[in-house]
mmCIF file of C-alpha atoms in Angstrom:
data_model
loop_
_atom_site.group_PDB
_atom_site.id
_atom_site.type_symbol
_atom_site.label_atom_id
_atom_site.label_comp_id
_atom_site.label_asym_id
_atom_site.label_seq_id
_atom_site.Cartn_x
_atom_site.Cartn_y
_atom_site.Cartn_z
ATOM 1 C CA MET M 1 17.160 1.643 6.853
ATOM 2 C CA PRO M 2 14.937 3.834 9.059
ATOM 3 C CA GLN M 3 11.948 1.519 8.612
ATOM 4 C CA TYR M 4 13.930 -1.470 9.894
ATOM 5 C CA LYS M 5 14.933 0.430 13.016
ATOM 6 C CA GLU M 6 11.301 1.378 13.640
ATOM 7 C CA LYS M 7 9.642 -1.958 12.867
ATOM 8 C CA SER M 8 12.302 -4.093 14.557
ATOM 9 C CA GLN M 9 11.063 -2.694 17.850
ATOM 10 C CA VAL M 10 7.843 -4.653 17.236
ATOM 11 C CA HIS M 11 8.874 -7.473 14.854
ATOM 12 C CA ASP M 12 12.511 -8.493 15.154
ATOM 13 C CA ASN M 13 13.231 -11.158 12.538
ATOM 14 C CA LEU M 14 15.420 -11.918 9.529
ATOM 15 C CA GLY M 15 12.535 -11.457 7.093
ATOM 16 C CA LEU M 16 12.213 -7.828 8.136
ATOM 17 C CA LEU M 17 15.942 -7.256 7.600
ATOM 18 C CA THR M 18 16.065 -8.911 4.155
ATOM 19 C CA TYR M 19 12.737 -7.494 2.927
ATOM 20 C CA PRO M 20 14.250 -4.595 0.886
ATOM 21 C CA VAL M 21 16.561 -7.009 -0.978
ATOM 22 C CA LEU M 22 13.748 -9.477 -1.687
ATOM 23 C CA MET M 23 11.463 -6.661 -2.835
ATOM 24 C CA SER M 24 14.177 -5.412 -5.198
ATOM 25 C CA ALA M 25 14.709 -8.924 -6.548
ATOM 26 C CA ASP M 26 10.995 -9.315 -7.279
ATOM 27 C CA ILE M 27 10.901 -6.016 -9.146
ATOM 28 C CA LEU M 28 14.122 -6.419 -11.113
ATOM 29 C CA LEU M 29 13.585 -10.060 -12.065
ATOM 30 C CA PHE M 30 10.413 -9.046 -13.933
ATOM 31 C CA HIS M 31 11.855 -5.747 -15.203
ATOM 32 C CA GLY M 32 9.241 -3.727 -13.319
ATOM 33 C CA THR M 33 9.138 -0.046 -14.226
ATOM 34 C CA HIS M 34 6.238 1.493 -12.254
ATOM 35 C CA ILE M 35 5.552 0.093 -8.793
ATOM 36 C CA PRO M 36 2.230 0.889 -7.043
ATOM 37 C CA VAL M 37 3.358 1.220 -3.429
ATOM 38 C CA GLY M 38 2.750 3.662 -0.604
ATOM 39 C CA GLU M 39 4.828 6.743 0.099
ATOM 40 C CA ASP M 40 6.575 4.907 2.943
ATOM 41 C CA GLN M 41 8.173 2.555 0.394
ATOM 42 C CA ASN M 42 10.112 5.368 -1.292
ATOM 43 C CA ILE M 43 13.405 4.384 0.316
ATOM 44 C CA HIS M 44 12.950 0.787 -0.874
ATOM 45 C CA ILE M 45 12.429 1.957 -4.456
ATOM 46 C CA GLU M 46 15.594 4.042 -4.184
ATOM 47 C CA PHE M 47 17.417 0.977 -2.847
ATOM 48 C CA CYS M 48 16.131 -1.075 -5.787
ATOM 49 C CA ASN M 49 17.441 1.509 -8.248
ATOM 50 C CA SER M 50 20.803 1.511 -6.470
ATOM 51 C CA ILE M 51 21.083 -2.258 -6.978
ATOM 52 C CA ALA M 52 20.085 -1.933 -10.650
ATOM 53 C CA GLN M 53 22.612 0.837 -11.292
ATOM 54 C CA TYR M 54 25.373 -1.057 -9.491
ATOM 55 C CA PHE M 55 24.705 -4.166 -11.600
ATOM 56 C CA ASN M 56 24.672 -2.209 -14.874
ATOM 57 C CA ARG M 57 27.821 -0.322 -13.923
ATOM 58 C CA THR M 58 29.694 -3.411 -12.732
ATOM 59 C CA TYR M 59 28.918 -5.524 -15.799
ATOM 60 C CA LYS M 60 28.905 -2.621 -18.302
ATOM 61 C CA CYS M 61 25.379 -3.343 -19.489
ATOM 62 C CA GLN M 62 21.845 -1.991 -19.427
ATOM 63 C CA VAL M 63 20.004 -5.064 -18.204
ATOM 64 C CA PHE M 64 17.953 -3.137 -15.672
ATOM 65 C CA GLY M 65 16.092 0.113 -16.224
ATOM 66 C CA THR M 66 14.963 2.778 -13.777
ATOM 67 C CA VAL M 67 12.145 1.909 -11.390
ATOM 68 C CA SER M 68 9.537 4.555 -10.548
ATOM 69 C CA GLN M 69 7.122 4.755 -7.656
ATOM 70 C CA LEU M 70 3.466 4.911 -8.688
ATOM 71 C CA LEU M 71 1.606 6.996 -6.100
ATOM 72 C CA THR M 72 -2.075 7.830 -5.745
ATOM 73 C CA ALA M 73 -3.462 11.189 -4.690
ATOM 74 C CA SER M 74 -3.410 9.844 -1.103
ATOM 75 C CA PRO M 75 -0.012 8.139 -0.909
ATOM 76 C CA ARG M 76 -0.214 7.305 2.799
ATOM 77 C CA VAL M 77 -3.482 6.456 4.573
ATOM 78 C CA LYS M 78 -3.229 6.502 8.355
ATOM 79 C CA SER M 79 -4.743 4.144 10.902
ATOM 80 C CA LEU M 80 -8.242 4.984 12.128
ATOM 81 C CA ALA M 81 -7.166 3.947 15.631
ATOM 82 C CA ASP M 82 -3.851 5.830 15.620
ATOM 83 C CA PRO M 83 -3.524 8.579 12.978
ATOM 84 C CA SER M 84 0.180 8.913 13.747
ATOM 85 C CA ARG M 85 0.808 5.554 12.031
ATOM 86 C CA LYS M 86 -0.095 4.189 8.627
ATOM 87 C CA MET M 87 -3.091 1.898 8.134
ATOM 88 C CA SER M 88 -1.535 -1.558 8.269
ATOM 89 C CA LYS M 89 -2.427 -5.123 9.242
ATOM 90 C CA SER M 90 1.153 -5.698 10.400
ATOM 91 C CA TYR M 91 0.820 -3.779 13.635
ATOM 92 C CA GLY M 92 -1.705 -1.797 15.585
ATOM 93 C CA LYS M 93 -5.348 -2.438 16.339
ATOM 94 C CA PRO M 94 -7.646 -4.252 13.863
ATOM 95 C CA SER M 95 -10.136 -1.440 14.443
ATOM 96 C CA GLY M 96 -7.729 0.919 12.680
ATOM 97 C CA VAL M 97 -7.830 -0.987 9.385
ATOM 98 C CA ILE M 98 -10.606 -1.067 6.783
ATOM 99 C CA GLY M 99 -10.571 -4.539 5.214
ATOM 100 C CA MET M 100 -11.822 -5.248 1.721
ATOM 101 C CA LEU M 101 -13.960 -8.082 3.119
ATOM 102 C CA ASP M 102 -15.371 -6.061 6.020
ATOM 103 C CA SER M 103 -19.147 -6.008 6.266
ATOM 104 C CA ASP M 104 -21.056 -2.741 5.970
ATOM 105 C CA ASP M 105 -21.634 -2.778 9.741
ATOM 106 C CA GLN M 106 -17.940 -3.370 10.446
ATOM 107 C CA ILE M 107 -16.963 -0.466 8.211
ATOM 108 C CA ARG M 108 -19.434 1.901 9.850
ATOM 109 C CA LYS M 109 -18.369 0.826 13.335
ATOM 110 C CA LYS M 110 -14.671 1.359 12.615
ATOM 111 C CA VAL M 111 -15.248 4.810 11.120
ATOM 112 C CA ARG M 112 -17.580 5.790 13.948
ATOM 113 C CA LYS M 113 -14.882 4.886 16.491
ATOM 114 C CA ALA M 114 -12.046 6.466 14.499
ATOM 115 C CA VAL M 115 -9.795 8.593 16.686
ATOM 116 C CA THR M 116 -10.273 12.328 16.164
ATOM 117 C CA ASP M 117 -10.316 14.969 18.926
ATOM 118 C CA SER M 118 -12.619 17.162 20.996
ATOM 119 C CA LEU M 119 -11.737 20.504 19.423
ATOM 120 C CA GLY M 120 -15.188 21.115 17.996
ATOM 121 C CA PRO M 121 -16.077 21.974 14.369
ATOM 122 C CA ILE M 122 -13.720 20.794 11.654
ATOM 123 C CA THR M 123 -10.571 22.736 10.882
ATOM 124 C CA VAL M 124 -7.888 21.433 8.535
ATOM 125 C CA ASP M 125 -4.525 20.971 10.257
ATOM 126 C CA SER M 126 -2.466 17.809 9.941
ATOM 127 C CA GLU M 127 -0.366 18.693 12.992
ATOM 128 C CA THR M 128 -2.983 19.604 15.585
ATOM 129 C CA ARG M 129 -5.867 17.517 14.186
ATOM 130 C CA PRO M 130 -4.293 14.433 12.566
ATOM 131 C CA GLY M 131 -7.371 12.256 13.042
ATOM 132 C CA VAL M 132 -9.705 14.658 11.262
ATOM 133 C CA TYR M 133 -7.100 15.289 8.571
ATOM 134 C CA ASN M 134 -6.800 11.541 7.984
ATOM 135 C CA LEU M 135 -10.561 11.122 7.573
ATOM 136 C CA LEU M 136 -10.628 13.947 5.032
ATOM 137 C CA GLN M 137 -7.774 12.338 3.076
ATOM 138 C CA LEU M 138 -9.507 8.967 3.123
ATOM 139 C CA LEU M 139 -12.794 10.484 1.943
ATOM 140 C CA SER M 140 -10.977 12.287 -0.864
ATOM 141 C CA ALA M 141 -9.386 9.008 -1.965
ATOM 142 C CA VAL M 142 -12.572 6.951 -2.059
ATOM 143 C CA SER M 143 -14.831 9.684 -3.444
ATOM 144 C CA ASP M 144 -12.396 10.925 -6.124
ATOM 145 C CA VAL M 145 -13.052 14.486 -4.977
ATOM 146 C CA ASP M 146 -10.118 16.891 -4.741
ATOM 147 C CA PHE M 147 -8.782 17.081 -1.190
ATOM 148 C CA HIS M 148 -8.772 20.880 -1.041
ATOM 149 C CA GLU M 149 -12.313 20.997 -2.355
ATOM 150 C CA LEU M 150 -13.399 18.605 0.400
ATOM 151 C CA CYS M 151 -11.630 20.666 3.040
ATOM 152 C CA GLY M 152 -13.615 23.720 1.976
ATOM 153 C CA LYS M 153 -16.845 21.741 2.028
ATOM 154 C CA TYR M 154 -16.379 20.338 5.546
ATOM 155 C CA GLU M 155 -14.613 23.210 7.275
ATOM 156 C CA SER M 156 -16.665 24.330 10.288
ATOM 157 C CA GLU M 157 -18.893 21.216 9.973
ATOM 158 C CA ASN M 158 -19.059 18.682 12.811
ATOM 159 C CA VAL M 159 -16.967 15.527 12.768
ATOM 160 C CA VAL M 160 -20.042 13.287 12.990
ATOM 161 C CA ARG M 161 -21.184 14.419 9.547
ATOM 162 C CA LEU M 162 -17.726 13.720 8.131
ATOM 163 C CA LYS M 163 -17.704 10.221 9.629
ATOM 164 C CA ASN M 164 -21.190 9.470 8.332
ATOM 165 C CA ASP M 165 -20.325 10.619 4.813
ATOM 166 C CA LEU M 166 -17.073 8.655 4.857
ATOM 167 C CA SER M 167 -18.897 5.531 6.040
ATOM 168 C CA ASP M 168 -21.462 5.835 3.244
ATOM 169 C CA CYS M 169 -18.749 6.303 0.633
ATOM 170 C CA LEU M 170 -16.664 3.370 1.893
ATOM 171 C CA VAL M 171 -19.692 1.086 1.965
ATOM 172 C CA ASP M 172 -20.584 2.063 -1.615
ATOM 173 C CA LYS M 173 -17.025 1.480 -2.816
ATOM 174 C CA ILE M 174 -16.120 -1.658 -0.888
ATOM 175 C CA GLY M 175 -19.494 -3.426 -0.950
ATOM 176 C CA PRO M 176 -19.410 -4.542 -4.609
ATOM 177 C CA VAL M 177 -15.747 -5.582 -4.329
ATOM 178 C CA ARG M 178 -16.423 -7.599 -1.172
ATOM 179 C CA ASN M 179 -19.456 -9.309 -2.671
ATOM 180 C CA ALA M 180 -17.554 -10.245 -5.831
ATOM 181 C CA ALA M 181 -14.629 -11.554 -3.777
ATOM 182 C CA LEU M 182 -16.848 -13.668 -1.557
ATOM 183 C CA GLU M 183 -18.542 -15.117 -4.622
ATOM 184 C CA LEU M 184 -15.180 -16.039 -6.136
ATOM 185 C CA LEU M 185 -13.994 -17.581 -2.874
ATOM 186 C CA GLU M 186 -16.835 -20.080 -3.066
ATOM 187 C CA ASP M 187 -15.207 -21.655 -6.135
ATOM 188 C CA ARG M 188 -11.760 -22.679 -4.897
ATOM 189 C CA ASP M 189 -11.077 -24.853 -7.942
ATOM 190 C CA HIS M 190 -11.533 -21.868 -10.249
ATOM 191 C CA ILE M 191 -9.167 -19.778 -8.119
ATOM 192 C CA GLU M 192 -6.538 -22.531 -8.091
ATOM 193 C CA LYS M 193 -6.688 -22.748 -11.904
ATOM 194 C CA ILE M 194 -6.229 -18.987 -12.260
ATOM 195 C CA LEU M 195 -3.280 -19.054 -9.851
ATOM 196 C CA ALA M 196 -1.706 -21.965 -11.709
ATOM 197 C CA VAL M 197 -1.949 -20.170 -15.062
ATOM 198 C CA GLY M 198 -0.502 -17.001 -13.554
ATOM 199 C CA ALA M 199 2.312 -18.926 -11.865
ATOM 200 C CA GLU M 200 3.272 -20.580 -15.142
ATOM 201 C CA LYS M 201 3.365 -17.246 -16.980
ATOM 202 C CA ALA M 202 5.436 -15.656 -14.214
ATOM 203 C CA SER M 203 7.812 -18.620 -14.143
ATOM 204 C CA ASN M 204 8.415 -18.400 -17.902
ATOM 205 C CA ILE M 205 9.173 -14.682 -17.703
ATOM 206 C CA ALA M 206 11.440 -15.143 -14.680
ATOM 207 C CA GLU M 207 13.350 -17.992 -16.312
ATOM 208 C CA ARG M 208 13.942 -15.975 -19.484
ATOM 209 C CA ASN M 209 15.124 -12.899 -17.568
ATOM 210 C CA LEU M 210 17.257 -14.922 -15.169
ATOM 211 C CA ASP M 211 18.954 -16.560 -18.152
ATOM 212 C CA GLU M 212 19.854 -13.084 -19.438
ATOM 213 C CA ILE M 213 21.280 -12.154 -16.029
ATOM 214 C CA TYR M 214 23.357 -15.351 -15.853
ATOM 215 C CA ARG M 215 24.775 -14.744 -19.328
ATOM 216 C CA THR M 216 25.621 -11.146 -18.445
ATOM 217 C CA ILE M 217 27.660 -12.127 -15.388
ATOM 218 C CA GLY M 218 29.293 -15.078 -17.142
ATOM 219 C CA LEU M 219 27.543 -17.993 -15.472
ATOM 220 C CA LYS M 220 26.272 -19.302 -18.815
#
């Protein structure tokens, strides 16, 4: 897969090679139908469907259905530090990633230092101005304002205004989530109980579905 060739240059391990198979197993075992992943995972969803179709065809059954990719209006957010790559904790600089537990100051600092260019007032061009384009996409995603509408609003404005508005919007969106998460993290026992309940439910579903798979292929 193209992603393996790219990522293996940075992380060369068996987990990276087997990831598409494990991802497919997770989806199919629970009969997932709509998977909320980024645009870059499209090939993995196609791979998952290939496995499902092969199984159904081989054993003349309809155990597995079709899996669809659930995309947002901004299916691929790029790194603030390198707009040629996606925003990811797996590689790249920490300054390029907005974390859900980042403080307001950390968020503002990362956006302020986000890579753009020195071409002057804002113009919308993903090829020549990828950094600015990325900030506009990110603002559209967190503000729920149509991307094209935002482009019209900020065209010919300076990048500083865009960064300030994006910082304000991110702080407003992430702040309540961060505060709630930090409050929950103070009660580890409560979290462990929730995880235990969820694990039991998942185990019951997996066991039932795995039993169906075993019967289909003649192992039971």
